XYZ file of C-alpha atoms in Angstrom:
154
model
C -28.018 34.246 -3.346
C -26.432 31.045 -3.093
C -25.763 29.413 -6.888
C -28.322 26.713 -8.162
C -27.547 22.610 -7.483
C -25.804 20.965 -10.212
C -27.761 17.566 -10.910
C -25.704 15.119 -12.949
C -27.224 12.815 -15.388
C -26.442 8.953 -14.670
C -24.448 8.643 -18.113
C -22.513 11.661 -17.232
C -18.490 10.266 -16.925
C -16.394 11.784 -14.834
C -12.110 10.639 -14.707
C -10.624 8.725 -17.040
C -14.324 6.285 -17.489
C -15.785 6.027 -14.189
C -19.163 6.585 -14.457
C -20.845 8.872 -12.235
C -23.077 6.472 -10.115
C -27.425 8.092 -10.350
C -28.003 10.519 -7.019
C -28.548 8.738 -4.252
C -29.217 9.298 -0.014
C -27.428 11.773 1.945
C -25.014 9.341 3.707
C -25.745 8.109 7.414
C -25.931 5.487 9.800
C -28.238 3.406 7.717
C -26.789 3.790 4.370
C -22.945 3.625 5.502
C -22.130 0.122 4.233
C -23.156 1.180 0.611
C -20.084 3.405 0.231
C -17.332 1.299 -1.899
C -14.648 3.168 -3.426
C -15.188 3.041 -7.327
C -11.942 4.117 -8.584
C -8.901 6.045 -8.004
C -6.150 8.141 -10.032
C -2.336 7.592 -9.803
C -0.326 5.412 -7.649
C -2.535 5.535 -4.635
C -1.724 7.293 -1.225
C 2.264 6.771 -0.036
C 1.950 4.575 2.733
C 5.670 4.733 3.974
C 8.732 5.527 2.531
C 11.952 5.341 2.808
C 15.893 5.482 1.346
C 18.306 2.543 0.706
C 21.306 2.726 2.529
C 23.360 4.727 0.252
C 20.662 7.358 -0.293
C 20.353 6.730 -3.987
C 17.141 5.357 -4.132
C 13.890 6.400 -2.369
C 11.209 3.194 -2.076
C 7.722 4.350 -1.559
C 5.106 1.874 -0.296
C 1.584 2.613 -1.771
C -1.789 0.083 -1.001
C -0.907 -0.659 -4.797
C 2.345 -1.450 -5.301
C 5.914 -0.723 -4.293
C 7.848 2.431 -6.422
C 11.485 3.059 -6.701
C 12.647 6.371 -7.629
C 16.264 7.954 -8.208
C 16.554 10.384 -5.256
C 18.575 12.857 -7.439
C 16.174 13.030 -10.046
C 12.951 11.625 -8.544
C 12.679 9.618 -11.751
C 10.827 6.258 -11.123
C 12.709 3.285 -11.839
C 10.697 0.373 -10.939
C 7.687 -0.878 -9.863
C 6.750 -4.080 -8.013
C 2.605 -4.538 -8.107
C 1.098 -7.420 -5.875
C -2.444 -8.694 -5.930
C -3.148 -7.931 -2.157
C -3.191 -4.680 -0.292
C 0.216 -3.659 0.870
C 0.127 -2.030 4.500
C 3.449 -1.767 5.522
C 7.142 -2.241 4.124
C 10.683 -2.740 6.095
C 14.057 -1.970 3.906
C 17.057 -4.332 6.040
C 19.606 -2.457 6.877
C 21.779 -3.051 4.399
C 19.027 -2.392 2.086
C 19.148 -6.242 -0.012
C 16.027 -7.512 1.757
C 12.655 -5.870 1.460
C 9.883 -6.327 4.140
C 6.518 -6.142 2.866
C 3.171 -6.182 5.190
C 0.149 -7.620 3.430
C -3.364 -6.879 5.386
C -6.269 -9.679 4.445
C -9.112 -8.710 6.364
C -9.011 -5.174 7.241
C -6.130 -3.289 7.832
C -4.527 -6.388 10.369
C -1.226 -7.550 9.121
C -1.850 -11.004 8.340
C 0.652 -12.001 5.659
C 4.911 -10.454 5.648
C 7.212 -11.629 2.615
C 11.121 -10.783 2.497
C 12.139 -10.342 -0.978
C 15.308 -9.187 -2.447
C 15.895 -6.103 -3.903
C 18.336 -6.468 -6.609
C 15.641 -8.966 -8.214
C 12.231 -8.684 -6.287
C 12.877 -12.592 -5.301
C 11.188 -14.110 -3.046
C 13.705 -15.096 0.143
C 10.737 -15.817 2.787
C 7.072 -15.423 3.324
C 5.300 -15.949 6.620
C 1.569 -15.757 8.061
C 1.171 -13.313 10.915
C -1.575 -13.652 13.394
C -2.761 -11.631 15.965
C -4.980 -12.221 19.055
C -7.005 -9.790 19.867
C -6.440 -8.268 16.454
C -4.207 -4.977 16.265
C -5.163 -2.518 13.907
C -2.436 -0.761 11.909
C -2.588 2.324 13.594
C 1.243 3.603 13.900
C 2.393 -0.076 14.335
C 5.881 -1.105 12.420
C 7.259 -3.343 10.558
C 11.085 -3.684 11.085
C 13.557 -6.664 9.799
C 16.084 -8.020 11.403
C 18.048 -11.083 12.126
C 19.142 -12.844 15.550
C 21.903 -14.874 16.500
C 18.958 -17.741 16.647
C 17.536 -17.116 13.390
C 18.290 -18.603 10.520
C 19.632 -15.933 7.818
C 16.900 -14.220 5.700
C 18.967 -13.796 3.043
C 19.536 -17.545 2.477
């Protein structure tokens, strides 16, 4: 005998405050552009990741924000939180310039700055356009300089 349906009040609170929104539709075809996400826990899903040159310090890219952690201790030891949705990141390889993808419409990267990382500074910021649009599927982000280029670091 399968167990009885569970039927939530409307004030019912779920989380840490998010109310439970009153049942609604089964979702489909119709009803898809009704879904918005109402919340989330934590630091949001890591997006990419990756070391600094001399392995000391792991940088994880999350659609919120950007977290450093000790790699020994997986302590966090900063955070850098922007007001746009991060997509990708690119560490240089010396690791003192930080890459950092920022989607606008969609998940298209339309917006990169270069900031340092000793100080989060802002070294360079550039609008990115694509045509047809590419969606972020597997794309990446890499930084480097060419013997034409002026120096990102200056």
């Amino acid at each position: 005998m399968p167990a009885p349906a569970e039927t939530l009040a409307p004030d019912v609170w779920a989380g840490i405050g998010t109310p439970m929104p009153p049942n609604s539709a089964v979702i489909s075809p119709e009803n898809i552009t009704q879904i918005a996400q109402l919340g989330h826990w934590g630091k949001g899903r890591i997006l990419t990741a990756a070391y600094t040159p001399d392995g000391a310090q792991l940088i994880a890219l999350t659609a919120e924000g950007v977290y450093w952690y000790d790699a020994a201790t997986a302590e966090q030891t900063a955070v850098q939180r922007y007001n746009r949705t991060l997509i990708n990141m690119a560490l240089s390889p010396d690791g003192q310039l930080l890459a950092l993808a920022f989607a606008t419409s969609w998940d298209v990267p339309t917006y990169v700055e270069v900031r340092r990382t000793a100080d989060n500074e802002l070294v360079s910021a550039l609008q990115v356009e694509f045509n047809p649009p590419i969606p972020n599927n597997g794309c990446s982000l890499r930084l480097m300089e060419t013997p034409s280029s002026p120096p990102l670091g200056n």
